[in-house]
């Protein structure tokens, strides 16, 4: 983008143009000679060429500023679009994190329930083993009791099944709790991943917000520059219009002067012809 230096020189040119217009327009045109008017016309035309060159320079810089404005506006639009995309991304990540938190809460509750059930099964197994030990429920104690051997066998088999079932239940609960631990860890890892993605998105958004502010500041400067250049172009165009009018006036004065000179010459020739004719007549009458 261009600096403010050319504008200063253009302002100076505008002041010089106005001064020249005043000088060129001073004095009645009819009182000036053709050579003087011609010199004024040449000076005015040179000034007009310089002025039109400056107008072209200003217009070129206006075109450049408009191109800059277009580029900056597009960059600003892209930043806003990317920020909108990141906002949508953050909303999606927030939803995923909320869902993950709910999953973790459900897993914690399920794990707590499983642990409670496991403690209950362990307690039942411990009480059964304690009862068997306290009441002497063992193969040797049963044989020494003198009870029916078949009944003793059935009781021992039943107790064995019950003990085995409770032991398997405890083992199954341990396995389920271990599985829940693994799932919970996986979900927690996913939550960390989501948090990192959200942090990265927030950082990118912050960077884009800064970039957007910079684009907006540049756009404001370009708009201000365009306003100044267009104002200068308008002033130069008005000077050019006045200068053209002055050149037309000078040209008109030159034409009038030449016409006046031509008529004066014709009148002189007519008077001279009349004088010669009168002399001729006088000689003829003498």
Tab-separated table of C-alpha atoms in Angstrom:
chain	number	residue	atom	x	y	z
A	1	UNK	CA	0.000	0.000	0.000
A	2	UNK	CA	1.236	3.519	-0.831
A	3	UNK	CA	2.325	6.121	1.670
A	4	UNK	CA	1.062	9.685	2.245
A	5	UNK	CA	3.968	11.435	0.439
A	6	UNK	CA	2.267	11.659	-2.994
A	7	UNK	CA	-0.804	13.197	-1.368
A	8	UNK	CA	1.311	16.055	0.014
A	9	UNK	CA	2.828	16.753	-3.392
A	10	UNK	CA	-0.625	16.628	-4.935
A	11	UNK	CA	-1.899	19.118	-2.366
A	12	UNK	CA	1.012	21.392	-3.235
A	13	UNK	CA	0.205	20.976	-6.922
A	14	UNK	CA	-3.404	21.898	-6.208
A	15	UNK	CA	-2.304	25.082	-4.428
A	16	UNK	CA	0.068	25.935	-7.269
A	17	UNK	CA	-2.681	25.289	-9.789
A	18	UNK	CA	-5.046	27.666	-8.049
A	19	UNK	CA	-2.332	30.320	-7.842
A	20	UNK	CA	-1.604	29.954	-11.563
A	21	UNK	CA	-5.279	30.155	-12.372
A	22	UNK	CA	-5.496	33.445	-10.513
A	23	UNK	CA	-2.424	34.836	-12.284
A	24	UNK	CA	-3.521	33.658	-15.704
A	25	UNK	CA	-7.010	35.014	-15.271
A	26	UNK	CA	-5.899	38.442	-13.954
A	27	UNK	CA	-6.354	41.412	-16.207
A	28	UNK	CA	-8.817	41.937	-19.061
A	29	UNK	CA	-8.093	39.595	-21.933
A	30	UNK	CA	-8.877	42.246	-24.493
A	31	UNK	CA	-6.139	44.490	-23.126
A	32	UNK	CA	-3.472	41.838	-23.678
A	33	UNK	CA	-1.528	41.156	-26.847
A	34	UNK	CA	-1.847	37.946	-28.812
A	35	UNK	CA	1.723	36.994	-27.909
A	36	UNK	CA	0.915	37.480	-24.225
A	37	UNK	CA	-2.279	35.450	-24.531
A	38	UNK	CA	-0.459	32.745	-26.481
A	39	UNK	CA	2.191	32.553	-23.764
A	40	UNK	CA	-0.540	32.250	-21.136
A	41	UNK	CA	-2.217	29.545	-23.184
A	42	UNK	CA	1.023	27.571	-23.469
A	43	UNK	CA	1.638	27.881	-19.728
A	44	UNK	CA	-1.912	26.797	-18.949
A	45	UNK	CA	-1.696	23.816	-21.291
A	46	UNK	CA	1.585	22.711	-19.683
A	47	UNK	CA	-0.033	23.098	-16.286
A	48	UNK	CA	-2.981	21.036	-17.492
A	49	UNK	CA	-0.665	18.271	-18.694
A	50	UNK	CA	1.062	18.227	-15.298
A	51	UNK	CA	-2.284	18.243	-13.553
A	52	UNK	CA	-3.657	15.409	-15.652
A	53	UNK	CA	-0.498	13.401	-14.954
A	54	UNK	CA	-1.076	13.892	-11.236
A	55	UNK	CA	-4.719	12.936	-11.648
A	56	UNK	CA	-3.600	9.726	-13.357
A	57	UNK	CA	-1.182	9.039	-10.486
A	58	UNK	CA	-3.900	9.567	-7.904
A	59	UNK	CA	-6.281	7.330	-9.842
A	60	UNK	CA	-3.588	4.640	-10.031
A	61	UNK	CA	-3.163	4.777	-6.272
A	62	UNK	CA	-6.923	4.695	-5.809
A	63	UNK	CA	-7.019	1.533	-7.922
A	64	UNK	CA	-4.194	0.056	-5.828
A	65	UNK	CA	-5.985	0.946	-2.594
A	66	UNK	CA	-9.215	-0.582	-3.872
A	67	UNK	CA	-7.279	-3.751	-4.725
A	68	UNK	CA	-5.763	-3.715	-1.231
A	69	UNK	CA	-9.210	-3.250	0.271
A	70	UNK	CA	-10.543	-6.177	-1.726
A	71	UNK	CA	-7.675	-8.413	-0.554
A	72	UNK	CA	-7.998	-7.368	3.091
A	73	UNK	CA	-11.780	-7.757	2.991
A	74	UNK	CA	-11.362	-11.280	1.631
A	75	UNK	CA	-8.798	-12.095	4.335
A	76	UNK	CA	-11.177	-10.727	6.962
A	77	UNK	CA	-14.027	-12.809	5.554
A	78	UNK	CA	-11.858	-15.938	5.608
A	79	UNK	CA	-10.890	-15.275	9.238
A	80	UNK	CA	-14.543	-14.851	10.220
A	81	UNK	CA	-15.477	-18.034	8.360
A	82	UNK	CA	-12.704	-19.990	10.081
A	83	UNK	CA	-13.712	-18.583	13.474
A	84	UNK	CA	-17.300	-19.677	12.840
A	85	UNK	CA	-16.038	-23.147	11.906
A	86	UNK	CA	-13.970	-23.330	15.087
A	87	UNK	CA	-16.942	-22.193	17.164
A	88	UNK	CA	-18.984	-25.032	15.689
A	89	UNK	CA	-16.072	-27.398	16.355
A	90	UNK	CA	-15.872	-26.249	19.991
A	91	UNK	CA	-19.621	-26.725	20.412
A	92	UNK	CA	-19.277	-30.260	19.054
A	93	UNK	CA	-16.342	-30.983	21.375
A	94	UNK	CA	-18.316	-29.636	24.329
A	95	UNK	CA	-21.168	-31.990	23.463
A	96	UNK	CA	-18.746	-34.915	23.191
A	97	UNK	CA	-17.142	-34.026	26.521
A	98	UNK	CA	-20.547	-33.810	28.190
A	99	UNK	CA	-21.404	-37.220	26.773
A	100	UNK	CA	-18.062	-38.598	27.982
A	101	UNK	CA	-18.642	-37.218	31.475
A	102	UNK	CA	-22.044	-38.898	31.566
A	103	UNK	CA	-20.471	-42.165	30.428
A	104	UNK	CA	-17.848	-41.885	33.162
A	105	UNK	CA	-20.523	-41.189	35.767
A	106	UNK	CA	-22.496	-44.226	34.598
A	107	UNK	CA	-19.352	-46.379	34.698
A	108	UNK	CA	-18.476	-45.151	38.184
A	109	UNK	CA	-21.977	-45.947	39.409
A	110	UNK	CA	-21.951	-49.365	37.754
A	111	UNK	CA	-18.509	-50.111	39.151
A	112	UNK	CA	-19.594	-49.024	42.628
A	113	UNK	CA	-22.643	-51.291	42.369
A	114	UNK	CA	-20.491	-54.208	41.213
A	115	UNK	CA	-18.033	-53.603	44.031
A	116	UNK	CA	-20.879	-53.522	46.527
A	117	UNK	CA	-22.240	-56.773	45.137
A	118	UNK	CA	-18.767	-58.315	45.231
A	119	UNK	CA	-18.355	-57.335	48.864
A	120	UNK	CA	-21.721	-58.938	49.565
A	121	UNK	CA	-20.689	-62.158	47.798
A	122	UNK	CA	-17.356	-62.199	49.586
A	123	UNK	CA	-19.129	-61.717	52.881
A	124	UNK	CA	-21.504	-64.573	52.112
A	125	UNK	CA	-18.599	-66.832	51.145
A	126	UNK	CA	-16.658	-65.866	54.248
A	127	UNK	CA	-19.666	-66.502	56.462
A	128	UNK	CA	-20.248	-69.894	54.830
A	129	UNK	CA	-16.628	-70.929	55.310
A	130	UNK	CA	-16.712	-69.646	58.880
A	131	UNK	CA	-19.931	-71.550	59.556
A	132	UNK	CA	-18.464	-74.727	58.115
A	133	UNK	CA	-15.382	-74.336	60.234
A	134	UNK	CA	-17.362	-73.441	63.368
A	135	UNK	CA	-19.775	-76.350	63.036
A	136	UNK	CA	-17.092	-78.769	61.951
A	137	UNK	CA	-18.585	-79.313	58.537
A	138	UNK	CA	-15.844	-81.348	56.868
A	139	UNK	CA	-15.619	-84.859	55.351
A	140	UNK	CA	-13.823	-86.278	58.387
A	141	UNK	CA	-16.171	-84.658	60.870
A	142	UNK	CA	-19.178	-85.969	58.950
A	143	UNK	CA	-17.820	-89.546	58.893
A	144	UNK	CA	-17.074	-89.464	62.621
A	145	UNK	CA	-20.575	-88.173	63.392
A	146	UNK	CA	-22.093	-91.592	62.647
A	147	UNK	CA	-24.810	-90.154	60.389
A	148	UNK	CA	-26.052	-91.864	57.259
A	149	UNK	CA	-23.212	-91.974	54.739
A	150	UNK	CA	-25.435	-91.168	51.740
A	151	UNK	CA	-26.911	-88.134	53.488
A	152	UNK	CA	-23.452	-87.000	54.486
A	153	UNK	CA	-22.309	-87.321	50.846
A	154	UNK	CA	-25.249	-85.324	49.567
A	155	UNK	CA	-24.642	-82.560	52.150
A	156	UNK	CA	-20.962	-82.356	51.351
A	157	UNK	CA	-21.680	-82.278	47.611
A	158	UNK	CA	-24.221	-79.477	48.096
A	159	UNK	CA	-21.828	-77.466	50.239
A	160	UNK	CA	-19.120	-77.965	47.636
A	161	UNK	CA	-21.434	-76.677	44.874
A	162	UNK	CA	-22.481	-73.676	46.963
A	163	UNK	CA	-18.923	-72.806	47.845
A	164	UNK	CA	-17.788	-73.213	44.262
A	165	UNK	CA	-20.692	-71.115	42.950
A	166	UNK	CA	-20.006	-68.314	45.405
A	167	UNK	CA	-16.314	-68.420	44.601
A	168	UNK	CA	-17.073	-68.236	40.873
A	169	UNK	CA	-19.474	-65.346	41.504
A	170	UNK	CA	-16.748	-63.434	43.310
A	171	UNK	CA	-14.291	-64.179	40.501
A	172	UNK	CA	-16.849	-63.080	37.887
A	173	UNK	CA	-17.438	-59.855	39.778
A	174	UNK	CA	-13.698	-59.276	39.947
A	175	UNK	CA	-13.506	-59.817	36.190
A	176	UNK	CA	-16.413	-57.395	35.586
A	177	UNK	CA	-14.855	-54.778	37.835
A	178	UNK	CA	-11.555	-55.146	35.962
A	179	UNK	CA	-13.432	-54.752	32.668
A	180	UNK	CA	-15.153	-51.623	33.972
A	181	UNK	CA	-11.769	-50.279	35.038
A	182	UNK	CA	-10.449	-50.795	31.507
A	183	UNK	CA	-13.517	-49.153	29.953
A	184	UNK	CA	-13.318	-46.283	32.418
A	185	UNK	CA	-9.655	-45.744	31.563
A	186	UNK	CA	-10.458	-45.767	27.860
A	187	UNK	CA	-13.236	-43.217	28.353
A	188	UNK	CA	-10.961	-41.081	30.546
A	189	UNK	CA	-8.272	-41.179	27.839
A	190	UNK	CA	-10.892	-40.121	25.302
A	191	UNK	CA	-11.869	-37.258	27.590
A	192	UNK	CA	-8.233	-36.124	27.725
A	193	UNK	CA	-8.048	-36.292	23.942
A	194	UNK	CA	-11.203	-34.191	23.636
A	195	UNK	CA	-9.826	-31.675	26.104
A	196	UNK	CA	-6.597	-31.371	24.109
A	197	UNK	CA	-8.560	-30.905	20.899
A	198	UNK	CA	-10.657	-28.234	22.590
A	199	UNK	CA	-7.549	-26.480	23.926
A	200	UNK	CA	-5.975	-26.527	20.455
A	201	UNK	CA	-9.174	-25.181	18.916
A	202	UNK	CA	-9.367	-22.413	21.534
A	203	UNK	CA	-5.769	-21.418	20.788
A	204	UNK	CA	-6.434	-21.400	17.048
A	205	UNK	CA	-9.537	-19.305	17.636
A	206	UNK	CA	-7.578	-16.819	19.773
A	207	UNK	CA	-4.928	-16.551	17.043
A	208	UNK	CA	-7.623	-16.006	14.431
A	209	UNK	CA	-9.296	-13.351	16.573
A	210	UNK	CA	-5.992	-11.459	16.708
A	211	UNK	CA	-5.568	-11.893	12.960
A	212	UNK	CA	-9.114	-10.667	12.423
A	213	UNK	CA	-8.409	-7.543	14.490
A	214	UNK	CA	-5.283	-6.871	12.440
A	215	UNK	CA	-7.230	-7.267	9.180
A	216	UNK	CA	-9.931	-4.931	10.497
A	217	UNK	CA	-7.313	-2.320	11.452
A	218	UNK	CA	-5.660	-2.568	8.021
A	219	UNK	CA	-9.060	-2.286	6.332
A	220	UNK	CA	-9.833	0.855	8.347
A	221	UNK	CA	-6.526	2.408	7.257
A	222	UNK	CA	-7.175	1.473	3.619
A	223	UNK	CA	-10.667	2.978	3.799
A	224	UNK	CA	-9.258	6.187	5.287
A	225	UNK	CA	-6.572	6.309	2.608
A	226	UNK	CA	-9.161	5.770	-0.113
A	227	UNK	CA	-11.306	8.561	1.288
A	228	UNK	CA	-8.340	10.967	1.274
A	229	UNK	CA	-7.274	9.993	-2.249
A	230	UNK	CA	-10.796	10.313	-3.644
A	231	UNK	CA	-11.117	13.715	-2.022
A	232	UNK	CA	-7.814	14.759	-3.589
A	233	UNK	CA	-8.897	13.371	-6.958
A	234	UNK	CA	-12.083	15.423	-6.723
A	235	UNK	CA	-10.138	18.608	-5.989
A	236	UNK	CA	-7.745	17.955	-8.857
A	237	UNK	CA	-10.656	17.257	-11.192
A	238	UNK	CA	-12.236	20.584	-10.223
A	239	UNK	CA	-8.906	22.349	-10.830
A	240	UNK	CA	-8.673	20.618	-14.201
A	241	UNK	CA	-12.168	21.769	-15.076
A	242	UNK	CA	-11.349	25.369	-14.157
A	243	UNK	CA	-8.069	25.163	-16.052
A	244	UNK	CA	-9.838	23.863	-19.158
A	245	UNK	CA	-12.332	26.700	-18.892
A	246	UNK	CA	-9.479	29.200	-18.598
A	247	UNK	CA	-7.715	27.722	-21.630
A	248	UNK	CA	-10.969	27.970	-23.578
A	249	UNK	CA	-11.314	31.611	-22.482
A	250	UNK	CA	-7.746	32.385	-23.541
A	251	UNK	CA	-8.314	30.658	-26.870
A	252	UNK	CA	-11.503	32.656	-27.304
A	253	UNK	CA	-9.646	35.862	-26.502
A	254	UNK	CA	-6.958	34.991	-29.030
A	255	UNK	CA	-9.609	34.346	-31.682
A	256	UNK	CA	-11.295	37.665	-30.840
A	257	UNK	CA	-7.978	39.503	-30.930
A	258	UNK	CA	-7.128	38.015	-34.308
A	259	UNK	CA	-10.587	38.836	-35.596
A	260	UNK	CA	-10.253	42.367	-34.298
A	261	UNK	CA	-6.838	42.686	-35.959
A	262	UNK	CA	-8.249	41.314	-39.207
A	263	UNK	CA	-11.155	43.776	-39.152
A	264	UNK	CA	-8.882	46.656	-38.243
A	265	UNK	CA	-6.652	45.764	-41.179
A	266	UNK	CA	-9.662	45.618	-43.478
A	267	UNK	CA	-10.854	48.989	-42.177
A	268	UNK	CA	-7.392	50.493	-42.680
A	269	UNK	CA	-7.236	49.131	-46.191
A	270	UNK	CA	-10.707	50.498	-46.864
A	271	UNK	CA	-9.772	53.907	-45.498
A	272	UNK	CA	-6.534	53.873	-47.479
A	273	UNK	CA	-8.416	52.893	-50.622
A	274	UNK	CA	-10.946	55.656	-49.998
A	275	UNK	CA	-8.142	58.148	-49.428
A	276	UNK	CA	-6.407	57.123	-52.624
A	277	UNK	CA	-9.661	57.312	-54.507
A	278	UNK	CA	-10.369	60.789	-53.144
A	279	UNK	CA	-6.900	61.949	-54.141
A	280	UNK	CA	-7.375	60.504	-57.587
A	281	UNK	CA	-10.683	62.299	-57.978
A	282	UNK	CA	-9.151	65.536	-56.741
A	283	UNK	CA	-6.350	65.317	-59.273
A	284	UNK	CA	-8.801	64.610	-62.039
A	285	UNK	CA	-10.915	67.656	-61.101
A	286	UNK	CA	-7.919	70.019	-60.861
